PDB file of C-alpha atoms in Angstrom:
ATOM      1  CA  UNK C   1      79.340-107.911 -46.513  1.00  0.00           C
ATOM      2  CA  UNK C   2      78.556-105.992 -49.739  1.00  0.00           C
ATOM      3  CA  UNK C   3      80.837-105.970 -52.505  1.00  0.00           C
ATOM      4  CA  UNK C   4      81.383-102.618 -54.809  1.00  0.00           C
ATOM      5  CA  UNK C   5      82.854-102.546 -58.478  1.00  0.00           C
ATOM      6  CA  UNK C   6      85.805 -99.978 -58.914  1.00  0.00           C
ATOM      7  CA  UNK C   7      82.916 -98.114 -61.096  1.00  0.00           C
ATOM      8  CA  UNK C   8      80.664 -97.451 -58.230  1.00  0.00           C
ATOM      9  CA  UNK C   9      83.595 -96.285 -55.331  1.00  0.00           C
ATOM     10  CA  UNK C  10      84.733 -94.022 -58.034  1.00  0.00           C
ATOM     11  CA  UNK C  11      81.075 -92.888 -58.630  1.00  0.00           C
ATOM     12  CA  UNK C  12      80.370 -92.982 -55.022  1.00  0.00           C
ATOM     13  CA  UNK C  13      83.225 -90.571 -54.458  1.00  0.00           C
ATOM     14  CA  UNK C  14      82.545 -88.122 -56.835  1.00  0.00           C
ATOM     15  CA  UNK C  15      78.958 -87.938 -55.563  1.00  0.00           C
ATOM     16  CA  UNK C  16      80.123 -87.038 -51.981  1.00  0.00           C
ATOM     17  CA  UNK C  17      82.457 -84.085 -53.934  1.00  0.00           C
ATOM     18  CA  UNK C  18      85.657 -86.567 -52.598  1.00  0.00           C
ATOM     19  CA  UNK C  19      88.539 -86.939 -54.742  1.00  0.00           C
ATOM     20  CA  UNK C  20      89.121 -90.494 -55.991  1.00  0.00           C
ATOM     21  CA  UNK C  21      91.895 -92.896 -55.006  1.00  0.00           C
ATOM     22  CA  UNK C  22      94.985 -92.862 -56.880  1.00  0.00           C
ATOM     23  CA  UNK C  23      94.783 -94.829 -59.612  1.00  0.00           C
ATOM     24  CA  UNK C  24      90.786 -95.423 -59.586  1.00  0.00           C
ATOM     25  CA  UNK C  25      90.135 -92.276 -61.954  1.00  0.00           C
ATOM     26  CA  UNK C  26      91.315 -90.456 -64.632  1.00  0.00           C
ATOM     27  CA  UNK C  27      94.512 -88.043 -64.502  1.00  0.00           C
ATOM     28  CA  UNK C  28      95.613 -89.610 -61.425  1.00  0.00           C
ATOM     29  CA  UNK C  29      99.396 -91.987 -61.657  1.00  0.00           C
ATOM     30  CA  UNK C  30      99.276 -95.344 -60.082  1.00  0.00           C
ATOM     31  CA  UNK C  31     100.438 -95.016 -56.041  1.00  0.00           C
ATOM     32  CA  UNK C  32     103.249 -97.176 -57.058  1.00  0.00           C
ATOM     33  CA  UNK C  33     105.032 -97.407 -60.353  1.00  0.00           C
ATOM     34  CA  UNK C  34     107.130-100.388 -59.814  1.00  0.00           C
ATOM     35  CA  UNK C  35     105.453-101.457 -63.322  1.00  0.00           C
ATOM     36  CA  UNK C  36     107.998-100.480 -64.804  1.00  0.00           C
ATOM     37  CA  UNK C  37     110.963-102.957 -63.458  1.00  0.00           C
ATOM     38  CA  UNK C  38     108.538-106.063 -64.727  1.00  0.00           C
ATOM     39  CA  UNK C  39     108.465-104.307 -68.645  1.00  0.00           C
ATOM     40  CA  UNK C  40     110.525-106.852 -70.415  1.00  0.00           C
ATOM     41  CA  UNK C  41     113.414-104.583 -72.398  1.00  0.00           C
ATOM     42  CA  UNK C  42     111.962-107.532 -74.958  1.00  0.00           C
ATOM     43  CA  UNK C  43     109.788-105.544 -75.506  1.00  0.00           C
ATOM     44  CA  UNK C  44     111.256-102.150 -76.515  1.00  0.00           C
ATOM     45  CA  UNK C  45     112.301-103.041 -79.758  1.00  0.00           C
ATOM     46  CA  UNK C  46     108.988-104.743 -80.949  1.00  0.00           C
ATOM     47  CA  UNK C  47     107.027-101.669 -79.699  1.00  0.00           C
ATOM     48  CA  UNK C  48     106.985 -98.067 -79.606  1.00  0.00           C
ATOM     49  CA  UNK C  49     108.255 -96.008 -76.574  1.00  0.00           C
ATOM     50  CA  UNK C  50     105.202 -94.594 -76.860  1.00  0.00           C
ATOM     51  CA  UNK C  51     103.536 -97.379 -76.116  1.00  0.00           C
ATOM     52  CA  UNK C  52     106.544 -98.865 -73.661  1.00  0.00           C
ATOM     53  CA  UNK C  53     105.963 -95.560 -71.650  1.00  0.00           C
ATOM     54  CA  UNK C  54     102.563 -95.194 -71.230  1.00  0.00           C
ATOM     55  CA  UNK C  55     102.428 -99.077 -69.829  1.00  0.00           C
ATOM     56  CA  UNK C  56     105.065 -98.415 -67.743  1.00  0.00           C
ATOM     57  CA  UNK C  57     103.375 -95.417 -66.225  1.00  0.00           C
ATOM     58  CA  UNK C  58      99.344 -95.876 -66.930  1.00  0.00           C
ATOM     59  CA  UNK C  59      96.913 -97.200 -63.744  1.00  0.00           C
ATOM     60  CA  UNK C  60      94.449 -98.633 -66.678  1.00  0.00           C
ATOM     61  CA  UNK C  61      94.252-100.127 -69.992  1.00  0.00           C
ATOM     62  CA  UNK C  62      90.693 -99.772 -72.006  1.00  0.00           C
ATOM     63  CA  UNK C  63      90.528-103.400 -74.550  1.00  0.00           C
ATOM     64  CA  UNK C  64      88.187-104.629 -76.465  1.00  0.00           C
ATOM     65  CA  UNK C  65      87.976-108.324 -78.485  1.00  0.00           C
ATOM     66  CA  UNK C  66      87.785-107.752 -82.038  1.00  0.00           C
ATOM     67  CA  UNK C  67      85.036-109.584 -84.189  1.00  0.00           C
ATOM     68  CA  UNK C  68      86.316-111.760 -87.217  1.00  0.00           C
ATOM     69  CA  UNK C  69      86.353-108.725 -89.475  1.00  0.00           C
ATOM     70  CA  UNK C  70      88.660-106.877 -87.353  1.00  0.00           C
ATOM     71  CA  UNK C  71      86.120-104.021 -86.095  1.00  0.00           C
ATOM     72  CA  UNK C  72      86.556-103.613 -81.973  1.00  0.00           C
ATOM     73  CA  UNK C  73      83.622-105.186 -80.140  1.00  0.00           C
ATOM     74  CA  UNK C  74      81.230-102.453 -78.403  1.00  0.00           C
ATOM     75  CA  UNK C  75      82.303-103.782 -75.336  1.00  0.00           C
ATOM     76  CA  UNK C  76      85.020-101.754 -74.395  1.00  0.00           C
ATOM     77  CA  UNK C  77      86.126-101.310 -70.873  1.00  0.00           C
ATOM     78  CA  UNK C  78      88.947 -99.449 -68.882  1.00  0.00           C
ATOM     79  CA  UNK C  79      90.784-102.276 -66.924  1.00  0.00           C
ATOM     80  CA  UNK C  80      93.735-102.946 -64.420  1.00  0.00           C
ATOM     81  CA  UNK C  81      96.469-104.732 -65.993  1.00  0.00           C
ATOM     82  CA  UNK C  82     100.159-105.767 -64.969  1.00  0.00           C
ATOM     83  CA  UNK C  83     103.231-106.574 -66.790  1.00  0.00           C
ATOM     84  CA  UNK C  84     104.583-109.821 -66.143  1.00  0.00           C
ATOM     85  CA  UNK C  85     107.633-111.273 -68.378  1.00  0.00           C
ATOM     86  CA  UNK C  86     106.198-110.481 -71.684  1.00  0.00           C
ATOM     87  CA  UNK C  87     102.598-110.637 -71.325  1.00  0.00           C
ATOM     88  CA  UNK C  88     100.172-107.985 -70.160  1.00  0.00           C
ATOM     89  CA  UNK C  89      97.855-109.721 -67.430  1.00  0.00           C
ATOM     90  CA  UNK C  90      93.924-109.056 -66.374  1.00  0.00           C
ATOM     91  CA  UNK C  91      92.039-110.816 -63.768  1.00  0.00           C
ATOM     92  CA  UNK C  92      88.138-110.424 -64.657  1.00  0.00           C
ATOM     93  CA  UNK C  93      85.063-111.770 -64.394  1.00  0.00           C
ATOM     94  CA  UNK C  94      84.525-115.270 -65.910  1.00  0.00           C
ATOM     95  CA  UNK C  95      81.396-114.165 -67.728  1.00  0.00           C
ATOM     96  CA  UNK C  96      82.939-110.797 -68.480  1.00  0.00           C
ATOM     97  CA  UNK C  97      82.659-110.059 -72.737  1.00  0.00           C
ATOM     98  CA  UNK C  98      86.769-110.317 -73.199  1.00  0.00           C
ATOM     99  CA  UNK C  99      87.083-113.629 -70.757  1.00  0.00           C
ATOM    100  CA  UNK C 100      83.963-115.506 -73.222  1.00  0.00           C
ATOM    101  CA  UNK C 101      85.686-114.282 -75.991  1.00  0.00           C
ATOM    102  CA  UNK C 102      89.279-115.763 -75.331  1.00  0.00           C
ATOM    103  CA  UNK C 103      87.168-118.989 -74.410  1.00  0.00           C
ATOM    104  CA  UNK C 104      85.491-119.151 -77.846  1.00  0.00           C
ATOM    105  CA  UNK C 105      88.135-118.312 -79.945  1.00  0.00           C
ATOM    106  CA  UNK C 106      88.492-114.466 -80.478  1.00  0.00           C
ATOM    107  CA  UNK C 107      91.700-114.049 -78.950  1.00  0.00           C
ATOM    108  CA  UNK C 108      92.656-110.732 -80.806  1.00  0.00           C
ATOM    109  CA  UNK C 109      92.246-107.525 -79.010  1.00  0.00           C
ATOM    110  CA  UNK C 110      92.780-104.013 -79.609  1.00  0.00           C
ATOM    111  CA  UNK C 111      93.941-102.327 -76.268  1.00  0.00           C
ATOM    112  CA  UNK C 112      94.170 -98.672 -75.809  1.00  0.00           C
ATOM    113  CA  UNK C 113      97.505 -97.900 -72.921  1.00  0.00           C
ATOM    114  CA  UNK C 114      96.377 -94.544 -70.186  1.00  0.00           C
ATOM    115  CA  UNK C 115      93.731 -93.352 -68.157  1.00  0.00           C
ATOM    116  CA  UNK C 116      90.973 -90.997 -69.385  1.00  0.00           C
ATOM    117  CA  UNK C 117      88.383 -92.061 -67.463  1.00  0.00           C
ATOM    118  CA  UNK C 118      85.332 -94.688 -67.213  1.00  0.00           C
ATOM    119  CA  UNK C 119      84.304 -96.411 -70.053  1.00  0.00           C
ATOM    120  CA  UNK C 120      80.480 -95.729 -71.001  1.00  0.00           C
ATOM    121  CA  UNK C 121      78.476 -96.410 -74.163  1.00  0.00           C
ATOM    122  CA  UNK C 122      79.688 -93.981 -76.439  1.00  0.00           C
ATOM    123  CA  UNK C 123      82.472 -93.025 -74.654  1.00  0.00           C
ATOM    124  CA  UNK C 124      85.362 -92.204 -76.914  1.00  0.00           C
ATOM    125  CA  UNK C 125      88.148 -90.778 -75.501  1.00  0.00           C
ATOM    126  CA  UNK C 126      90.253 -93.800 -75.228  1.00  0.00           C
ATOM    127  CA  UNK C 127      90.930 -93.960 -78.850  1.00  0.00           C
ATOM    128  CA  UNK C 128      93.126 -91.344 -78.851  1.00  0.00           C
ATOM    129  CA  UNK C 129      95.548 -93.048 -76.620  1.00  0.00           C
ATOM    130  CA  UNK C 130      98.488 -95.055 -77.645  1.00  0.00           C
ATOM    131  CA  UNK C 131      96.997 -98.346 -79.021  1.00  0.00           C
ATOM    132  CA  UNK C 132      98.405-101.882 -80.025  1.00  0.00           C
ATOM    133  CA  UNK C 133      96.643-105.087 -81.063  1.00  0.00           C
ATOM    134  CA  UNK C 134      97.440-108.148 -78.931  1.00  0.00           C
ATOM    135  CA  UNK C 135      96.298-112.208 -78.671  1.00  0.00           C
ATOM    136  CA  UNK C 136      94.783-113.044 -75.599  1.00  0.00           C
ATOM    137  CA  UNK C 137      94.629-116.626 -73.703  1.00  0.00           C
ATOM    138  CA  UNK C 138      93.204-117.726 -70.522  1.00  0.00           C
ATOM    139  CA  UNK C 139      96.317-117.945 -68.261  1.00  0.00           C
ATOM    140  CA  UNK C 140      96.186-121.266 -65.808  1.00  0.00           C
ATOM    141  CA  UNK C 141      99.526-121.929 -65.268  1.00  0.00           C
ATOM    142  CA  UNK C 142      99.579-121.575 -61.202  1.00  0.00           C
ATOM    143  CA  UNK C 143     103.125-119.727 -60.866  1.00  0.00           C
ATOM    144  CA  UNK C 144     102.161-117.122 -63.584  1.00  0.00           C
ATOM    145  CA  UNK C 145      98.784-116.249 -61.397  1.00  0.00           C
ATOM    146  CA  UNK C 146     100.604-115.781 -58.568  1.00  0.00           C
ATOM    147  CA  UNK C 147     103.050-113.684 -60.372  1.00  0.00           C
ATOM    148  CA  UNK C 148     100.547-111.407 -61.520  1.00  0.00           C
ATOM    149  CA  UNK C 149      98.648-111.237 -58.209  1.00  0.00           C
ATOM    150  CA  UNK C 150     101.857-110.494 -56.704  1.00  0.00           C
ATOM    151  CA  UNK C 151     102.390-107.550 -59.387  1.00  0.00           C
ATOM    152  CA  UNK C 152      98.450-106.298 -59.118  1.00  0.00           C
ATOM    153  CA  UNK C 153      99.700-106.231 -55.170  1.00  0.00           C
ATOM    154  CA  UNK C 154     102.577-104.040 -55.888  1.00  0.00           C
ATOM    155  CA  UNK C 155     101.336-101.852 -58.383  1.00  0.00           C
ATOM    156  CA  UNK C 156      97.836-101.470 -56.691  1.00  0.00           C
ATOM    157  CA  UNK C 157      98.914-101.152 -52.740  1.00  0.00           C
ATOM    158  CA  UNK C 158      95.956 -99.443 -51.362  1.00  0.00           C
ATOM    159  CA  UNK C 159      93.219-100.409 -53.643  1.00  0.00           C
ATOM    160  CA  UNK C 160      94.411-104.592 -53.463  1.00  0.00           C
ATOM    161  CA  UNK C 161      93.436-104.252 -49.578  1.00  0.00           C
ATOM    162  CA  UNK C 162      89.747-104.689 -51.177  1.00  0.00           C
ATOM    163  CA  UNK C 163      90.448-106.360 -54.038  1.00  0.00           C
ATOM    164  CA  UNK C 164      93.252-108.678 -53.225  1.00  0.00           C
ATOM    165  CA  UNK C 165      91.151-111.249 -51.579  1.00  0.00           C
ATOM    166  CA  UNK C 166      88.301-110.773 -53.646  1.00  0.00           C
ATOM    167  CA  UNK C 167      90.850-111.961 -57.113  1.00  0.00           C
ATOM    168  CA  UNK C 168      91.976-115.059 -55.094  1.00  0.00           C
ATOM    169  CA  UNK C 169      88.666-116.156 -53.981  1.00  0.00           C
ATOM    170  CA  UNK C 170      87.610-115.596 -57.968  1.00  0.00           C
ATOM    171  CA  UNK C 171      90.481-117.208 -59.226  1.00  0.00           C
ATOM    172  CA  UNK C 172      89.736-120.176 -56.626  1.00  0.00           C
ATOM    173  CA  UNK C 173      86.411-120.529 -57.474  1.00  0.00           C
ATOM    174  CA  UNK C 174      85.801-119.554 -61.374  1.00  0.00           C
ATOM    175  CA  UNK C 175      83.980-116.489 -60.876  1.00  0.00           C
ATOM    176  CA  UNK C 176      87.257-114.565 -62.230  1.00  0.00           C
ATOM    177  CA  UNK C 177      89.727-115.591 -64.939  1.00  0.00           C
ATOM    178  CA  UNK C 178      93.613-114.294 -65.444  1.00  0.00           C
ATOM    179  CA  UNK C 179      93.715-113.249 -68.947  1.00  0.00           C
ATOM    180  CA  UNK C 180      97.464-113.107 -70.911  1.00  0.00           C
ATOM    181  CA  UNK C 181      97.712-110.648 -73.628  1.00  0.00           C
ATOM    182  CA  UNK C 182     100.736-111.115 -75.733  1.00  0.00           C
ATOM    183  CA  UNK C 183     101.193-107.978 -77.401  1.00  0.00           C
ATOM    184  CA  UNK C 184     102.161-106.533 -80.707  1.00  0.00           C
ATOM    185  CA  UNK C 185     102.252-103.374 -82.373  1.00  0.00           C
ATOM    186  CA  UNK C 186      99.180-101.761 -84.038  1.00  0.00           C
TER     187      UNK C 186
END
């Protein structure tokens, strides 16, 4: 059976003229915005509501690793993220830029919160969303996975029938890594 990124079914559908699942593209809401009963109120005081709003509401998050200096990496990529407790979680590719860079150190990260679209070189729009800087760290701890696979479940109903199995069987086998971002403002 062939596998397909979330990049290609969106491409894929846009080259048959077919509008894209909810929550693959931009200016479409998640299906199911449950998100927003696993935001910590923690975390309303230490952030904006801007911010507090748009990840209670947004399918995607766009992040990138920052280099020792501070500057964003030029590996920036939209992403699907849940809130669990008081960390934002990603599952992603082992060998992915921000999973290598947790594992070597360069656990701060600028993430941009909304949807605007797939990431491509030069692509720019993200910037312009609400933004905050956060530390990341690989996440192993067994009941916090299956928290956040639980909450990528919830919040992702119709696109985890493909991907559900495919973040387990990654998870199980260390071709995909939960990353926890504890966040802070920008």
């Amino acid at each position: 059976m062939r596998h397909y990124t979330r990049r290609q079914v969106v491409l894929s559908l846009a080259a048959l003229g077919l509008p894209p699942l909810t929550g693959l593209a931009a200016d479409k809401p998640a299906l199911d915005l449950s998100n927003k009963q696993r935001l910590p109120g923690a975390l309303s005081p230490a952030l904006s509501p801007d911010i507090v709003q748009a990840l209670s509401e947004s399918p995607l998050v766009y992040l990138s690793p920052l280099h020792h200096n501070g500057n964003p990496s030029r590996c920036q990529a939209e992403i699907w993220f849940v809130m669990v407790q008081d960390a934002l979680l990603v599952c992603t590719d082992s060998k992915s830029w921000r999973a290598r860079a947790a594992a070597t150190g360069r656990q701060q990260t600028q993430i941009w919160v909304g949807d605007v679209g797939v990431w491509e070189p030069g692509f720019d729009q993200h910037l312009k969303l609400p933004s905050l800087h956060a530390t990341a760290r690989i996440e192993r701890a067994p009941e916090a996975v299956d928290a956040a696979l639980e909450a990528f479940g919830d919040k992702y109903p119709i696109q985890w029938l493909l991907w559900g199995n495919r973040f387990r069987r990654g998870l199980a086998d260390g071709s995909r890594i939960m990353l926890a971002y504890q966040l802070s403002p920008a």
